[in-house]
Structure formats: structure tokens, C-alpha cells
Tab-separated table of C-alpha atoms in Angstrom:
chain	number	residue	atom	x	y	z
V	2	MET	CA	56.912	1.742	125.354
V	3	ALA	CA	59.446	1.235	122.623
V	4	HIS	CA	58.280	-0.057	119.292
V	5	ALA	CA	60.486	-2.237	117.088
V	6	VAL	CA	61.041	-0.725	113.692
V	7	GLU	CA	61.240	-3.204	110.830
V	8	GLU	CA	63.531	-1.976	108.081
V	9	GLU	CA	62.364	-2.559	104.547
V	10	PRO	CA	64.905	-4.055	102.137
V	11	VAL	CA	66.580	-1.603	99.830
V	12	LEU	CA	65.513	-2.089	96.229
V	13	HIS	CA	68.116	-1.650	93.504
V	14	MET	CA	67.383	-0.730	89.932
V	15	GLY	CA	68.520	-2.993	87.067
V	16	VAL	CA	68.972	-6.717	86.622
V	17	ALA	CA	70.843	-8.955	89.029
V	18	VAL	CA	73.807	-9.459	86.723
V	19	ASN	CA	77.030	-7.630	86.003
V	20	HIS	CA	76.415	-4.909	83.447
V	21	GLY	CA	79.495	-5.883	81.450
V	22	LYS	CA	78.348	-9.494	81.231
V	23	LEU	CA	74.853	-8.393	80.202
V	24	ALA	CA	76.317	-6.228	77.443
V	25	MET	CA	78.485	-9.122	76.248
V	26	TRP	CA	75.516	-11.498	76.088
V	27	ILE	CA	73.510	-8.939	74.087
V	28	PHE	CA	76.453	-8.525	71.723
V	29	LEU	CA	76.784	-12.297	71.342
V	30	ALA	CA	73.051	-12.524	70.595
V	31	THR	CA	73.535	-10.191	67.618
V	32	GLU	CA	76.547	-12.237	66.511
V	33	ILE	CA	74.519	-15.438	66.713
V	34	MET	CA	71.919	-13.894	64.399
V	35	PHE	CA	74.653	-12.796	61.998
V	36	PHE	CA	76.305	-16.202	61.691
V	37	THR	CA	72.933	-17.958	61.681
V	38	GLY	CA	72.117	-15.981	58.539
V	39	LEU	CA	75.391	-16.978	56.875
V	40	ILE	CA	75.213	-20.643	57.853
V	41	GLY	CA	71.488	-20.883	57.103
V	42	THR	CA	72.000	-19.437	53.623
V	43	TYR	CA	74.760	-21.951	52.949
V	44	ILE	CA	72.566	-24.863	54.092
V	45	VAL	CA	69.699	-23.744	51.846
V	46	LEU	CA	72.004	-23.382	48.824
V	47	ARG	CA	73.825	-26.617	49.601
V	48	ASN	CA	70.644	-28.696	49.803
V	49	GLY	CA	68.395	-26.835	47.389
V	50	THR	CA	70.547	-26.003	44.364
V	51	PRO	CA	72.537	-29.109	43.255
V	52	THR	CA	71.180	-31.950	41.139
V	53	THR	CA	72.375	-35.502	40.560
V	54	GLN	CA	73.869	-34.371	37.249
V	55	GLU	CA	75.560	-31.332	38.809
V	56	PRO	CA	76.286	-32.123	42.461
V	57	TRP	CA	77.619	-29.724	45.068
V	58	PRO	CA	81.447	-29.541	45.110
V	59	THR	CA	83.163	-32.127	47.302
V	60	PRO	CA	85.988	-31.058	49.673
V	61	GLU	CA	88.463	-32.822	47.387
V	62	GLN	CA	87.331	-30.852	44.307
V	63	VAL	CA	87.871	-27.517	46.050
V	64	HIS	CA	91.160	-28.577	47.667
V	65	LEU	CA	89.954	-28.858	51.261
V	66	LYS	CA	91.657	-31.475	53.406
V	67	GLU	CA	89.601	-32.907	56.260
V	68	TRP	CA	92.588	-33.461	58.555
V	69	ILE	CA	93.562	-29.786	58.299
V	70	GLY	CA	90.071	-28.717	59.345
V	71	ALA	CA	90.134	-31.264	62.186
V	72	PHE	CA	93.520	-29.956	63.335
V	73	ASN	CA	92.224	-26.381	63.404
V	74	THR	CA	89.189	-27.543	65.380
V	75	PHE	CA	91.482	-29.181	67.937
V	76	VAL	CA	93.561	-25.991	68.156
V	77	LEU	CA	90.524	-23.829	68.905
V	78	ILE	CA	89.170	-26.274	71.494
V	79	CYS	CA	92.542	-26.209	73.259
V	80	SER	CA	92.476	-22.408	73.205
V	81	SER	CA	89.073	-22.475	74.915
V	82	VAL	CA	90.567	-24.623	77.664
V	83	THR	CA	93.502	-22.271	78.187
V	84	VAL	CA	91.288	-19.178	78.409
V	85	VAL	CA	89.167	-20.933	81.048
V	86	LEU	CA	92.325	-21.778	82.990
V	87	ALA	CA	93.475	-18.161	82.678
V	88	HIS	CA	90.247	-16.941	84.285
V	89	TYR	CA	90.419	-19.639	86.971
V	90	VAL	CA	93.930	-18.797	88.144
V	91	MET	CA	93.279	-15.051	87.877
V	92	ALA	CA	90.345	-15.454	90.291
V	93	GLN	CA	92.844	-17.018	92.708
V	94	GLY	CA	95.164	-14.043	92.395
V	95	LYS	CA	97.804	-15.837	90.296
V	96	VAL	CA	98.365	-13.066	87.788
V	97	GLY	CA	101.571	-14.517	86.336
V	98	GLN	CA	99.955	-17.864	85.559
V	99	ALA	CA	96.926	-16.098	84.076
V	100	ALA	CA	99.178	-14.106	81.743
V	101	ALA	CA	100.932	-17.322	80.715
V	102	TYR	CA	97.633	-18.989	79.833
V	103	VAL	CA	96.589	-15.883	77.884
V	104	ALA	CA	99.881	-16.128	75.957
V	105	VAL	CA	99.167	-19.782	75.124
V	106	THR	CA	95.659	-18.835	73.959
V	107	LEU	CA	97.125	-16.108	71.759
V	108	ALA	CA	99.643	-18.549	70.282
V	109	LEU	CA	96.935	-21.124	69.530
V	110	GLY	CA	94.789	-18.464	67.861
V	111	CYS	CA	97.748	-17.460	65.702
V	112	VAL	CA	98.240	-21.111	64.729
V	113	PHE	CA	94.587	-21.270	63.653
V	114	LEU	CA	94.924	-18.176	61.465
V	115	GLY	CA	98.222	-19.442	60.062
V	116	VAL	CA	96.611	-22.699	58.964
V	117	LYS	CA	93.696	-20.779	57.485
V	118	ALA	CA	96.164	-18.597	55.551
V	119	VAL	CA	97.741	-21.749	54.088
V	120	GLU	CA	94.294	-22.941	53.008
V	121	TYR	CA	93.521	-19.579	51.423
V	122	LYS	CA	96.847	-19.750	49.576
V	123	SER	CA	95.834	-23.156	48.201
V	124	LYS	CA	92.531	-21.712	46.966
V	125	TYR	CA	94.398	-18.862	45.284
V	126	ASP	CA	96.899	-21.215	43.620
V	127	HIS	CA	94.087	-23.352	42.187
V	128	ALA	CA	91.853	-20.386	41.281
V	129	ILE	CA	89.107	-21.537	43.659
V	130	LEU	CA	87.903	-17.949	43.990
V	131	PRO	CA	84.488	-16.349	43.431
V	132	GLY	CA	84.089	-15.652	39.729
V	133	HIS	CA	87.212	-17.607	38.745
V	134	VAL	CA	85.932	-21.196	38.878
V	135	PHE	CA	84.790	-22.787	35.624
V	136	ASP	CA	81.411	-24.125	36.697
V	137	ARG	CA	79.617	-23.486	33.401
V	138	LEU	CA	81.098	-23.858	29.909
V	139	ASP	CA	78.422	-22.223	27.781
V	140	GLY	CA	78.854	-18.996	25.849
V	141	GLN	CA	81.916	-16.835	26.425
V	142	ARG	CA	82.854	-18.799	29.509
V	143	GLY	CA	83.388	-21.891	27.362
V	144	ILE	CA	85.680	-19.976	25.001
V	145	ASP	CA	87.673	-18.651	27.968
V	146	TYR	CA	88.012	-22.230	29.216
V	147	LEU	CA	89.483	-23.379	25.886
V	148	TYR	CA	92.170	-20.692	26.031
V	149	THR	CA	92.930	-21.322	29.715
V	150	ILE	CA	93.274	-25.083	29.308
V	151	LYS	CA	95.373	-24.696	26.168
V	152	GLU	CA	97.911	-22.630	28.084
V	153	GLN	CA	97.958	-25.039	31.035
V	154	LEU	CA	98.254	-28.126	28.818
V	155	GLY	CA	101.176	-26.542	26.984
V	156	HIS	CA	102.964	-26.111	30.305
V	157	LEU	CA	102.229	-29.727	31.267
V	158	ALA	CA	103.370	-31.060	27.885
V	159	GLU	CA	106.778	-29.457	28.430
V	160	LYS	CA	107.442	-30.132	32.112
V	161	ALA	CA	105.212	-32.960	33.333
V	162	SER	CA	106.123	-36.629	33.605
V	163	ALA	CA	105.692	-38.890	30.588
V	164	PRO	CA	102.081	-40.136	31.092
V	165	VAL	CA	100.715	-36.673	31.957
V	166	ALA	CA	102.729	-35.009	29.171
V	167	SER	CA	101.427	-37.540	26.652
V	168	GLU	CA	97.790	-36.937	27.623
V	169	SER	CA	98.397	-33.198	27.537
V	170	ARG	CA	99.728	-33.340	23.978
V	171	GLU	CA	96.752	-35.456	22.951
V	172	LEU	CA	94.317	-32.845	24.248
V	173	LEU	CA	96.393	-30.026	22.764
V	174	ALA	CA	96.008	-31.603	19.337
V	175	LEU	CA	92.229	-31.419	19.722
V	176	LEU	CA	92.497	-27.726	20.574
V	177	GLU	CA	94.228	-26.877	17.311
V	178	LEU	CA	91.954	-24.762	15.130
V	179	LYS	CA	90.325	-26.375	12.143
V	180	ASP	CA	88.180	-24.163	9.934
V	181	GLY	CA	88.503	-21.511	12.643
V	182	ARG	CA	87.180	-23.716	15.463
V	183	ALA	CA	88.647	-26.113	18.002
V	184	GLN	CA	88.095	-29.793	17.270
V	185	ILE	CA	86.529	-30.374	20.697
V	186	ALA	CA	83.626	-28.628	22.423
V	187	PRO	CA	84.242	-26.950	25.792
V	188	GLU	CA	81.851	-29.344	27.561
V	189	GLU	CA	83.627	-32.415	26.195
V	190	LEU	CA	87.014	-30.882	26.994
V	191	GLY	CA	85.863	-30.277	30.553
V	192	LYS	CA	84.956	-33.954	30.936
V	193	ARG	CA	88.307	-35.060	29.496
V	194	VAL	CA	90.235	-32.678	31.763
V	195	ASN	CA	88.331	-33.868	34.856
V	196	GLU	CA	89.064	-37.494	33.942
V	197	MET	CA	92.738	-36.681	33.374
V	198	HIS	CA	92.951	-34.889	36.723
V	199	GLU	CA	91.293	-37.777	38.571
V	200	LYS	CA	93.505	-40.335	36.840
V	201	ASN	CA	96.694	-38.464	37.745
V	202	LYS	CA	95.573	-37.191	41.139
V	203	GLU	CA	98.836	-38.040	42.887
V	204	PHE	CA	100.903	-36.159	40.304
V	205	PHE	CA	98.853	-32.964	40.665
V	206	GLU	CA	98.987	-33.196	44.467
V	207	GLU	CA	102.779	-33.506	44.351
V	208	HIS	CA	103.119	-30.650	41.819
V	209	PRO	CA	100.553	-27.988	42.758
V	210	GLU	CA	102.387	-25.467	40.569
V	211	MET	CA	101.230	-27.469	37.512
V	212	HIS	CA	97.617	-26.478	37.934
V	213	LEU	CA	94.893	-27.794	35.651
V	214	ALA	CA	91.534	-26.019	35.777
V	215	THR	CA	88.845	-28.622	36.318
V	216	VAL	CA	85.136	-28.016	35.836
V	217	ILE	CA	83.415	-27.712	39.232
V	218	PRO	CA	79.620	-27.289	39.090
V	219	PHE	CA	78.499	-24.564	41.526
V	220	GLY	CA	82.160	-23.849	42.214
V	221	ASN	CA	81.719	-20.059	42.234
V	222	LEU	CA	78.740	-20.312	44.570
V	223	TRP	CA	80.701	-22.584	46.907
V	224	ALA	CA	83.704	-20.249	46.888
V	225	SER	CA	81.513	-17.249	47.706
V	226	CYS	CA	79.956	-19.060	50.663
V	227	TYR	CA	83.300	-20.433	51.853
V	228	PHE	CA	85.133	-17.120	51.887
V	229	ALA	CA	82.158	-15.273	53.399
V	230	MET	CA	81.771	-17.697	56.319
V	231	THR	CA	85.411	-18.467	57.043
V	232	GLY	CA	86.484	-14.885	56.313
V	233	PHE	CA	84.102	-13.333	58.831
V	234	HIS	CA	85.016	-16.035	61.337
V	235	ALA	CA	88.719	-15.309	60.849
V	236	LEU	CA	88.066	-11.601	61.466
V	237	HIS	CA	86.371	-12.490	64.760
V	238	VAL	CA	89.349	-14.651	65.709
V	239	LEU	CA	91.663	-11.768	64.887
V	240	GLY	CA	89.590	-9.437	67.075
V	241	GLY	CA	89.964	-11.810	70.025
V	242	LEU	CA	93.717	-12.069	69.453
V	243	VAL	CA	94.031	-8.283	69.535
V	244	VAL	CA	92.422	-8.214	72.996
V	245	PHE	CA	94.688	-11.031	74.229
V	246	ALA	CA	97.700	-9.126	72.905
V	247	ILE	CA	96.576	-6.012	74.803
V	248	MET	CA	96.310	-8.095	77.993
V	249	LEU	CA	99.866	-9.350	77.541
V	250	ILE	CA	101.134	-5.800	76.994
V	251	MET	CA	99.383	-4.769	80.204
V	252	ALA	CA	101.005	-7.698	82.009
V	253	ALA	CA	104.424	-6.755	80.638
V	254	ILE	CA	104.180	-3.236	82.074
V	255	GLY	CA	102.730	-4.425	85.376
V	256	ARG	CA	99.183	-3.163	84.890
V	257	PHE	CA	97.445	-6.545	84.619
V	258	GLY	CA	95.977	-7.733	87.897
V	259	VAL	CA	93.082	-9.369	89.715
V	260	GLN	CA	90.954	-6.288	88.997
V	261	HIS	CA	90.801	-7.559	85.408
V	262	THR	CA	89.213	-10.899	86.352
V	263	ASN	CA	85.826	-9.795	85.035
V	264	MET	CA	87.414	-8.518	81.820
V	265	LEU	CA	89.071	-11.883	81.289
V	266	GLU	CA	85.770	-13.676	81.842
V	267	LEU	CA	83.984	-11.513	79.265
V	268	VAL	CA	86.711	-12.022	76.670
V	269	GLY	CA	86.508	-15.745	77.424
V	270	LEU	CA	82.773	-15.727	76.652
V	271	TYR	CA	83.475	-14.107	73.304
V	272	TRP	CA	86.257	-16.617	72.561
V	273	HIS	CA	83.986	-19.568	73.347
V	274	PHE	CA	81.442	-18.171	70.900
V	275	VAL	CA	84.112	-17.960	68.193
V	276	ASP	CA	85.017	-21.600	68.866
V	277	ILE	CA	81.393	-22.739	68.702
V	278	VAL	CA	80.917	-21.036	65.330
V	279	TRP	CA	83.885	-22.964	63.943
V	280	ILE	CA	82.496	-26.230	65.322
V	281	PHE	CA	79.471	-25.598	63.066
V	282	LEU	CA	81.561	-24.548	60.060
V	283	PHE	CA	83.946	-27.510	60.197
V	284	PRO	CA	81.458	-30.313	59.450
V	285	LEU	CA	79.473	-28.189	56.977
V	286	LEU	CA	82.505	-27.374	54.827
V	287	TYR	CA	84.865	-30.300	55.361
V	288	LEU	CA	82.703	-33.353	56.064
V	289	VAL	CA	79.253	-32.993	54.482
């Protein structure tokens, strides 16, 4: 009499997920911890350090424009859409369309970095750099401020329009030495310069080359946080663009195909993470 033999299911070692995807999620977990540390530190400093007398720098004081940050946010969101479309059409075997969407994603990423480079240039032009901002005017730093402002006011007195030139000459007169000392204290000069800058805001926006160093409490701390967070984020964007560029090179030589669908999905996961990080940075730096 024949006996039916019941086969036992074959057990496989490991987790029921693609190893590449698992590795990517582990990598993204470490990246989340990294950026959480940066963003968390900024939040603690932002809410714990300033006082009513010395508030945290506003976006306007540090030459950040909200619409530029919003534009960059829109660019990155669009790039997330195009990378999703690239994976979608690649799964359908449409390699040419997938390469086109990858090219659009690469172009949008380059636009983001280009805008960020313009913002960095603005920070450099206005000396909004760690260690270069006049946030305190006591001791040697106050003396340095007197010399810096004297040079800048001399430039404004010669080349600025009549109202700004007149105010510049008035402040220059107070900086003339009398008994070996300036006739105005650095703290008072800082207040006068800030008032002059606010009063003639449109002029200084139209002529960024005629820079006037304003006093920005916690300006050096803000600049350190800004360049740390946006700098590391920009490096992550650049890393993603390098991979997209490699994909396009592979497509150009005919080596990009449906076998790279999983690769495209993993790069897409990384790119979405980069976008999410910026969605946190945008309101923290530009809106709050």
C-alpha cells in the first residue's frame, strides 16, 4: 500500500527582503541619526540661547530670502517625483524613458546646488561666516569693529547716494581720534550702523558691493549651524547626483537596462531621504 509523502516547506535563511534594500535602510537609519544630531543641536541653541535683548538672528539679518528657500524646496520635491517616475517606467521595461527621467532628476539637483552656491556667495560677500560676524563688541572685537566700519563708511561716503553718503560722513566724524580715542563707543556705533542699515535697506539691497557690517547677536553661532547643516546636506545631494550621472553614462553606452530596476529603486530611497532632510531645514532656517 502506497503512502503519501508530505513534503516539508524549504526554509531559507535571512529576512524576507532584498538584501540591497535592507542595507540601504540600515544606511539611512545611520543618516537619520546624524542629521537628527545636527538639527537637534540647532533647535536647542535656537530656543535656549537668545534673550529678548539679544534675539536669534532673523533671516533678513543674515541675508536669507524665504522665496529662494521655497524655490529650492519645490525643485527637490519635483526631483523626487521624477525619480519615482524613472523607477516606474524602468519596471515596465522603458529604459529610454527611465534614462530621460534620471536626466531630469540630475538637472533639478544641479539647479538646487546652483541656488545654494548663490546663497553661499551672498554669505561670503556680507561676511556672514563663522568667526567673521560682529556679534559682540567688547574687548579687541570692538576695536576691530571700529576699524572695519571706518573703512566701509569711507567707501560709502565717496560712492553712495547723497543721503547714505551724508550719514556715512557723520559717523566718520565720530570715528576721528580725540585724545587717542574714537568719539563713539563700539556698542553705540553698532546701534547707529544697524539703524542706518535698516533706514536705507533698499539702497544696500540694490548695491550689495557697498557692504556695511551690522551687529548680529549670535551671528557666529548661527553661521556655524547654517553651514554645518546645509553643507552636509549639499554633500549628500552631490553624492546622489554622482550616482545619477553614472546611470546616464551607462545609458549612453548601452549598459543601462531593466536589470538595474532595483538599483534605481535604492537610489530613489536615498534621494527621498535627502529631500525630507531639506523639508526640515527649510522652515527651521528660513521661516522660524
